[in-house]
Tab-separated table of C-alpha atoms in Angstrom:
chain	number	residue	atom	x	y	z
I	1	MET	CA	58.666	-120.598	-99.087
I	2	ALA	CA	57.352	-120.580	-95.539
I	3	SER	CA	53.594	-120.893	-95.340
I	4	SER	CA	50.659	-121.671	-93.072
I	5	PRO	CA	48.364	-122.641	-95.936
I	6	GLU	CA	44.917	-122.751	-94.348
I	7	THR	CA	43.790	-120.607	-91.460
I	8	THR	CA	40.496	-119.503	-89.943
I	9	TRP	CA	39.388	-116.110	-88.720
I	10	GLN	CA	36.199	-114.680	-87.265
I	11	PHE	CA	34.172	-111.850	-88.780
I	12	LEU	CA	30.874	-110.806	-87.188
I	13	GLY	CA	31.106	-114.022	-85.198
I	14	HIS	CA	31.258	-116.230	-88.297
I	15	ARG	CA	34.072	-118.497	-89.450
I	16	VAL	CA	36.103	-117.237	-92.397
I	17	HIS	CA	38.486	-119.462	-94.325
I	18	ALA	CA	41.772	-117.941	-95.469
I	19	VAL	CA	45.079	-119.003	-96.978
I	20	HIS	CA	48.439	-117.431	-96.173
I	21	ALA	CA	51.822	-117.999	-97.796
I	22	ALA	CA	55.024	-115.946	-97.738
I	23	PRO	CA	58.804	-116.207	-98.153
I	24	GLU	CA	61.081	-115.720	-95.175
I	25	GLN	CA	61.752	-112.121	-96.200
I	26	PRO	CA	58.808	-110.774	-98.236
I	27	THR	CA	59.256	-107.707	-100.409
I	28	GLY	CA	56.803	-104.938	-101.201
I	29	PRO	CA	53.237	-104.732	-99.927
I	30	ALA	CA	51.139	-107.687	-98.849
I	31	ILE	CA	48.646	-109.120	-101.351
I	32	LEU	CA	45.036	-110.144	-100.656
I	33	LEU	CA	43.337	-112.249	-103.364
I	34	VAL	CA	39.525	-112.168	-103.619
I	35	HIS	CA	37.605	-114.752	-105.646
I	36	GLY	CA	34.538	-114.269	-107.823
I	37	PHE	CA	30.951	-115.491	-107.475
I	38	GLY	CA	30.717	-119.215	-106.738
I	39	ALA	CA	34.484	-119.584	-106.451
I	40	SER	CA	36.870	-119.677	-103.476
I	41	THR	CA	40.505	-119.463	-102.465
I	42	ASP	CA	41.014	-122.605	-104.572
I	43	HIS	CA	40.616	-120.496	-107.716
I	44	TRP	CA	44.022	-118.907	-106.997
I	45	ARG	CA	45.758	-122.314	-107.147
I	46	PHE	CA	48.209	-121.222	-109.861
I	47	ASN	CA	48.825	-117.731	-108.473
I	48	ILE	CA	49.549	-118.129	-104.764
I	49	PRO	CA	52.683	-120.318	-105.131
I	50	VAL	CA	54.248	-117.909	-107.642
I	51	LEU	CA	53.327	-114.631	-105.938
I	52	ALA	CA	54.409	-115.994	-102.546
I	53	ARG	CA	57.979	-116.503	-103.738
I	54	THR	CA	58.519	-112.790	-103.177
I	55	HIS	CA	55.416	-111.384	-101.433
I	56	GLU	CA	53.283	-112.039	-98.384
I	57	VAL	CA	50.109	-113.459	-99.946
I	58	HIS	CA	46.672	-113.954	-98.442
I	59	ALA	CA	43.497	-115.279	-100.032
I	60	ILE	CA	40.092	-115.250	-98.395
I	61	ASP	CA	36.713	-116.908	-98.873
I	62	LEU	CA	33.981	-114.290	-98.702
I	63	LEU	CA	31.157	-115.099	-96.299
I	64	GLY	CA	28.647	-117.290	-98.113
I	65	PHE	CA	31.286	-118.857	-100.371
I	66	GLY	CA	33.991	-121.499	-100.311
I	67	ARG	CA	34.857	-122.896	-96.894
I	68	SER	CA	33.636	-119.806	-95.047
I	69	ALA	CA	30.413	-119.846	-93.058
I	70	LYS	CA	27.101	-119.460	-94.872
I	71	PRO	CA	24.838	-118.102	-92.134
I	72	ALA	CA	21.215	-117.210	-92.653
I	73	GLY	CA	20.111	-113.698	-91.842
I	74	LEU	CA	23.110	-111.823	-93.211
I	75	THR	CA	22.589	-109.153	-95.853
I	76	TYR	CA	24.912	-110.523	-98.510
I	77	GLY	CA	26.325	-107.943	-100.873
I	78	GLY	CA	29.075	-105.449	-101.527
I	79	ALA	CA	28.842	-103.702	-98.156
I	80	LEU	CA	29.257	-106.951	-96.202
I	81	TRP	CA	32.186	-108.168	-98.284
I	82	ARG	CA	33.842	-104.716	-98.314
I	83	ASP	CA	33.741	-104.644	-94.522
I	84	GLN	CA	35.008	-108.235	-94.318
I	85	LEU	CA	38.029	-107.423	-96.467
I	86	CYS	CA	38.779	-104.196	-94.581
I	87	ALA	CA	38.622	-106.013	-91.252
I	88	TYR	CA	40.920	-108.768	-92.525
I	89	VAL	CA	43.510	-106.265	-93.730
I	90	ASN	CA	43.408	-104.374	-90.445
I	91	GLU	CA	43.260	-107.367	-88.095
I	92	ARG	CA	45.239	-110.102	-89.838
I	93	ILE	CA	47.653	-108.361	-92.210
I	94	GLY	CA	48.245	-105.112	-90.367
I	95	ARG	CA	50.066	-103.220	-93.101
I	96	PRO	CA	49.332	-101.661	-96.520
I	97	THR	CA	47.940	-104.301	-98.826
I	98	VAL	CA	47.257	-104.699	-102.544
I	99	LEU	CA	43.758	-106.092	-103.076
I	100	VAL	CA	43.342	-108.287	-106.161
I	101	GLY	CA	39.831	-109.349	-107.166
I	102	ASN	CA	38.107	-111.229	-109.978
I	103	SER	CA	34.510	-110.584	-111.076
I	104	LEU	CA	32.365	-110.030	-107.952
I	105	GLY	CA	35.577	-110.168	-105.935
I	106	GLY	CA	36.846	-107.275	-108.029
I	107	PHE	CA	33.921	-105.144	-106.948
I	108	ALA	CA	34.516	-106.085	-103.303
I	109	ALA	CA	38.261	-105.393	-103.628
I	110	LEU	CA	37.634	-101.968	-105.162
I	111	ALA	CA	35.112	-101.049	-102.477
I	112	ALA	CA	37.522	-102.160	-99.745
I	113	GLY	CA	40.441	-100.380	-101.407
I	114	ALA	CA	38.491	-97.113	-101.439
I	115	ALA	CA	37.407	-97.568	-97.812
I	116	LEU	CA	40.893	-98.487	-96.536
I	117	GLY	CA	42.522	-95.284	-97.772
I	118	GLU	CA	46.234	-95.470	-96.976
I	119	GLY	CA	45.742	-99.061	-95.882
I	120	ALA	CA	45.402	-100.002	-99.555
I	121	ALA	CA	48.729	-100.103	-101.367
I	122	GLY	CA	46.964	-100.806	-104.655
I	123	VAL	CA	43.939	-102.447	-106.261
I	124	ALA	CA	44.027	-104.884	-109.191
I	125	LEU	CA	40.775	-105.756	-110.941
I	126	LEU	CA	40.414	-108.829	-113.171
I	127	ASN	CA	37.187	-108.523	-115.190
I	128	ALA	CA	35.491	-106.815	-112.268
I	129	ALA	CA	31.738	-106.853	-111.787
I	130	GLY	CA	29.576	-103.939	-110.725
I	131	PRO	CA	27.488	-101.182	-112.311
I	132	PHE	CA	28.304	-97.601	-113.219
I	133	SER	CA	25.877	-94.850	-112.261
I	134	ASP	CA	24.444	-94.580	-115.761
I	135	GLU	CA	23.734	-98.331	-115.751
I	136	GLN	CA	21.507	-98.126	-112.686
I	137	GLN	CA	18.686	-96.243	-114.359
I	138	PRO	CA	15.238	-97.880	-114.043
I	139	PRO	CA	13.724	-99.533	-117.155
I	140	GLN	CA	11.906	-97.191	-119.495
I	141	GLY	CA	8.430	-97.857	-120.868
I	142	TRP	CA	5.630	-100.172	-119.741
I	143	GLY	CA	6.995	-103.135	-121.691
I	144	ALA	CA	10.439	-102.947	-120.092
I	145	ILE	CA	8.947	-102.434	-116.625
I	146	ALA	CA	6.604	-105.396	-117.065
I	147	ARG	CA	9.391	-107.691	-118.270
I	148	GLN	CA	11.605	-106.761	-115.343
I	149	THR	CA	8.759	-107.145	-112.815
I	150	ILE	CA	7.605	-110.515	-114.142
I	151	GLY	CA	11.166	-111.784	-114.398
I	152	SER	CA	11.938	-110.683	-110.842
I	153	ALA	CA	8.786	-112.362	-109.537
I	154	LEU	CA	9.674	-115.656	-111.232
I	155	LEU	CA	13.216	-115.603	-109.917
I	156	ARG	CA	11.877	-115.085	-106.376
I	157	SER	CA	9.827	-118.284	-106.560
I	158	PRO	CA	11.273	-120.765	-103.992
I	159	VAL	CA	10.453	-123.671	-106.302
I	160	LEU	CA	12.269	-122.117	-109.260
I	161	GLN	CA	15.186	-121.121	-107.056
I	162	ARG	CA	15.550	-124.701	-105.819
I	163	LEU	CA	15.449	-126.034	-109.390
I	164	LEU	CA	18.091	-123.532	-110.480
I	165	PHE	CA	20.274	-124.359	-107.487
I	166	GLU	CA	20.107	-128.111	-108.063
I	167	ASN	CA	20.901	-127.688	-111.742
I	168	MET	CA	23.816	-125.320	-111.083
I	169	ARG	CA	25.514	-127.778	-108.743
I	170	ARG	CA	25.477	-130.658	-111.188
I	171	PRO	CA	29.042	-131.501	-112.316
I	172	ALA	CA	28.010	-131.388	-115.969
I	173	THR	CA	26.518	-127.900	-115.530
I	174	VAL	CA	29.614	-126.598	-113.767
I	175	ARG	CA	31.909	-127.994	-116.442
I	176	ARG	CA	29.732	-126.631	-119.249
I	177	THR	CA	29.693	-123.174	-117.655
I	178	LEU	CA	33.464	-123.182	-117.206
I	179	ASN	CA	33.927	-124.241	-120.811
I	180	GLN	CA	31.864	-121.204	-121.821
I	181	VAL	CA	33.948	-118.675	-119.886
I	182	TYR	CA	37.426	-120.108	-120.478
I	183	ILE	CA	38.752	-119.508	-123.991
I	184	ASP	CA	41.650	-121.928	-123.398
I	185	ARG	CA	40.042	-124.884	-121.602
I	186	THR	CA	43.290	-126.577	-120.563
I	187	ASN	CA	42.738	-125.747	-116.891
I	188	VAL	CA	39.069	-126.735	-116.815
I	189	ASP	CA	39.910	-129.917	-114.973
I	190	ASP	CA	38.372	-132.165	-112.316
I	191	GLU	CA	40.134	-130.212	-109.552
I	192	LEU	CA	38.479	-126.958	-110.617
I	193	VAL	CA	35.032	-128.525	-111.009
I	194	GLU	CA	35.249	-130.114	-107.549
I	195	ALA	CA	36.456	-126.844	-106.005
I	196	ILE	CA	33.286	-125.138	-107.233
I	197	LEU	CA	30.972	-128.009	-106.329
I	198	ARG	CA	32.290	-128.580	-102.802
I	199	PRO	CA	30.820	-125.443	-101.161
I	200	SER	CA	27.407	-126.098	-102.731
I	201	ARG	CA	27.104	-129.189	-100.511
I	202	ASP	CA	27.515	-127.180	-97.295
I	203	PRO	CA	24.516	-126.588	-95.019
I	204	GLY	CA	23.240	-123.118	-95.753
I	205	ALA	CA	24.445	-123.093	-99.362
I	206	PHE	CA	20.911	-122.958	-100.778
I	207	GLY	CA	20.013	-120.162	-98.377
I	208	VAL	CA	22.940	-118.107	-99.635
I	209	PHE	CA	22.008	-118.890	-103.234
I	210	ARG	CA	18.467	-117.579	-102.630
I	211	THR	CA	19.817	-114.255	-101.382
I	212	VAL	CA	21.568	-113.736	-104.728
I	213	PHE	CA	18.278	-112.558	-106.204
I	214	ASP	CA	18.026	-109.816	-103.574
I	215	ILE	CA	21.677	-108.699	-103.338
I	216	PRO	CA	21.836	-104.885	-103.355
I	217	ARG	CA	23.581	-103.548	-106.440
I	218	GLY	CA	26.044	-101.647	-104.307
I	219	GLN	CA	27.822	-98.365	-104.784
I	220	PRO	CA	28.462	-97.462	-108.443
I	221	LEU	CA	31.940	-98.128	-109.759
I	222	ASP	CA	32.485	-94.506	-110.762
I	223	GLU	CA	31.862	-93.389	-107.173
I	224	LEU	CA	34.312	-95.990	-105.885
I	225	PHE	CA	36.929	-94.883	-108.423
I	226	ALA	CA	36.469	-91.286	-107.240
I	227	GLY	CA	37.201	-92.369	-103.668
I	228	LEU	CA	40.216	-94.526	-104.492
I	229	THR	CA	43.611	-93.048	-103.625
I	230	ALA	CA	45.707	-96.175	-104.313
I	231	PRO	CA	47.195	-97.113	-107.718
I	232	LEU	CA	44.894	-99.198	-109.901
I	233	LEU	CA	45.570	-102.072	-112.301
I	234	LEU	CA	42.875	-103.114	-114.776
I	235	LEU	CA	43.652	-106.587	-116.044
I	236	TRP	CA	41.282	-107.775	-118.773
I	237	GLY	CA	40.465	-111.163	-120.193
I	238	ILE	CA	39.254	-109.361	-123.278
I	239	ARG	CA	37.357	-112.317	-124.779
I	240	ASP	CA	35.143	-112.683	-121.711
I	241	PRO	CA	31.823	-114.087	-123.022
I	242	TRP	CA	29.889	-113.116	-119.878
I	243	ILE	CA	30.412	-109.399	-120.251
I	244	ASN	CA	31.006	-107.023	-123.099
I	245	ALA	CA	34.653	-106.768	-122.123
I	246	ALA	CA	35.516	-104.221	-124.791
I	247	GLY	CA	32.547	-102.050	-123.830
I	248	ARG	CA	33.237	-102.323	-120.102
I	249	ARG	CA	36.874	-101.514	-120.738
I	250	ALA	CA	35.839	-98.281	-122.427
I	251	SER	CA	33.608	-97.405	-119.455
I	252	PHE	CA	36.423	-98.163	-117.022
I	253	GLN	CA	38.788	-95.966	-119.017
I	254	ARG	CA	36.335	-93.053	-118.794
I	255	HIS	CA	36.102	-93.253	-115.023
I	256	ALA	CA	39.422	-94.741	-113.866
I	257	PRO	CA	41.760	-92.555	-111.791
I	258	ALA	CA	44.841	-91.034	-113.372
I	259	ARG	CA	47.111	-93.566	-111.648
I	260	THR	CA	45.850	-96.532	-113.649
I	261	THR	CA	47.616	-99.217	-115.652
I	262	GLU	CA	45.910	-101.597	-118.071
I	263	VAL	CA	46.908	-105.048	-119.290
I	264	VAL	CA	44.825	-106.813	-121.932
I	265	LEU	CA	45.054	-110.599	-122.320
I	266	ASP	CA	43.579	-113.024	-124.828
I	267	ALA	CA	41.471	-114.830	-122.245
I	268	GLY	CA	37.976	-115.149	-120.811
I	269	HIS	CA	36.290	-114.230	-117.540
I	270	CYS	CA	38.864	-115.787	-115.182
I	271	PRO	CA	42.277	-114.941	-116.649
I	272	HIS	CA	44.110	-115.690	-113.396
I	273	ASP	CA	43.222	-119.378	-113.732
I	274	GLU	CA	43.059	-119.615	-117.519
I	275	VAL	CA	46.393	-117.918	-118.308
I	276	PRO	CA	48.017	-117.787	-114.853
I	277	ASP	CA	51.573	-117.326	-116.103
I	278	GLN	CA	50.588	-114.140	-117.946
I	279	VAL	CA	48.582	-112.812	-114.998
I	280	ASN	CA	51.334	-113.583	-112.495
I	281	ARG	CA	53.885	-111.825	-114.679
I	282	ALA	CA	51.656	-108.763	-115.121
I	283	LEU	CA	50.930	-108.540	-111.401
I	284	LEU	CA	54.580	-108.874	-110.393
I	285	GLU	CA	55.704	-106.251	-112.912
I	286	TRP	CA	53.032	-103.844	-111.683
I	287	LEU	CA	53.889	-104.546	-108.038
I	288	ALA	CA	57.551	-103.809	-108.732
I	289	GLY	CA	56.500	-100.523	-110.302
I	290	LEU	CA	54.597	-99.541	-107.171
I	291	VAL	CA	57.838	-99.635	-105.238
I	292	GLU	CA	59.886	-97.871	-107.878
I	293	SER	CA	57.344	-95.242	-108.893
I	294	PRO	CA	53.960	-94.573	-107.241
I	295	VAL	CA	52.429	-93.258	-110.456
I	296	ALA	CA	51.671	-95.359	-113.559
I	297	ALA	CA	50.239	-94.007	-116.785
I	298	LEU	CA	46.999	-95.256	-118.257
I	299	THR	CA	48.055	-97.316	-121.258
I	300	ALA	CA	46.130	-98.117	-124.386
I	301	GLY	CA	46.682	-101.850	-123.941
């Protein structure tokens, strides 16, 4: 496998960290891997070497995360990361690309896939984040409004934000959180904990963390699905304790385009790192199907 593992790129004048690996003669479309909240390109440690045996593979750190810049003054959220991914595909890859995203990265990958049009060869979502239109309704009743208002005010307190930030970047907290979201904890190792802790030590990390409480919710998933023309893979860690995976799966099935395939795995929120062999196999089988037949049926899973 020929590779230039770590590269840098500029977006809006800010440094972006990326990883690139490929065989001498790649097959099929290129692949762009997009991490979730608090993670980085390191979270694809078990996927890149396998996928890059046959495909041109890229992974990117979203602005504000990983080894990418964490500038103050940016409006962090889906629109920024969508535009970052679109620009990377157009400027660095230069051909139709399959976007693969986990959690928040899934939302960004879907938004970019819809915006790229024919530039997206496919989109694969692993326990993707993001709301549907019917989940964006304001709270009903004075009690619900008061709870939301008071909670929002507390979370905007700089003192509380600093306390939360310091607690979240303690090794014990990171390991405990990972143990909650991985059903099989075999891969919750020192390497993974350090990969998550490292960016939190960067200058600007606290500033990015503070913006989390003001991140716009972004375009609803159902609207993004309606604008997506590329084939879609929904890959579920069905025992995800952070989300009602079964309930979200039902919502995704209601709104997903006709050209959608589903794979359900006995895993938590980050199946690509928890059960990488199963995820790699599912992705490669789906990618092969894109070449052989552009249409895949929605399966029951």
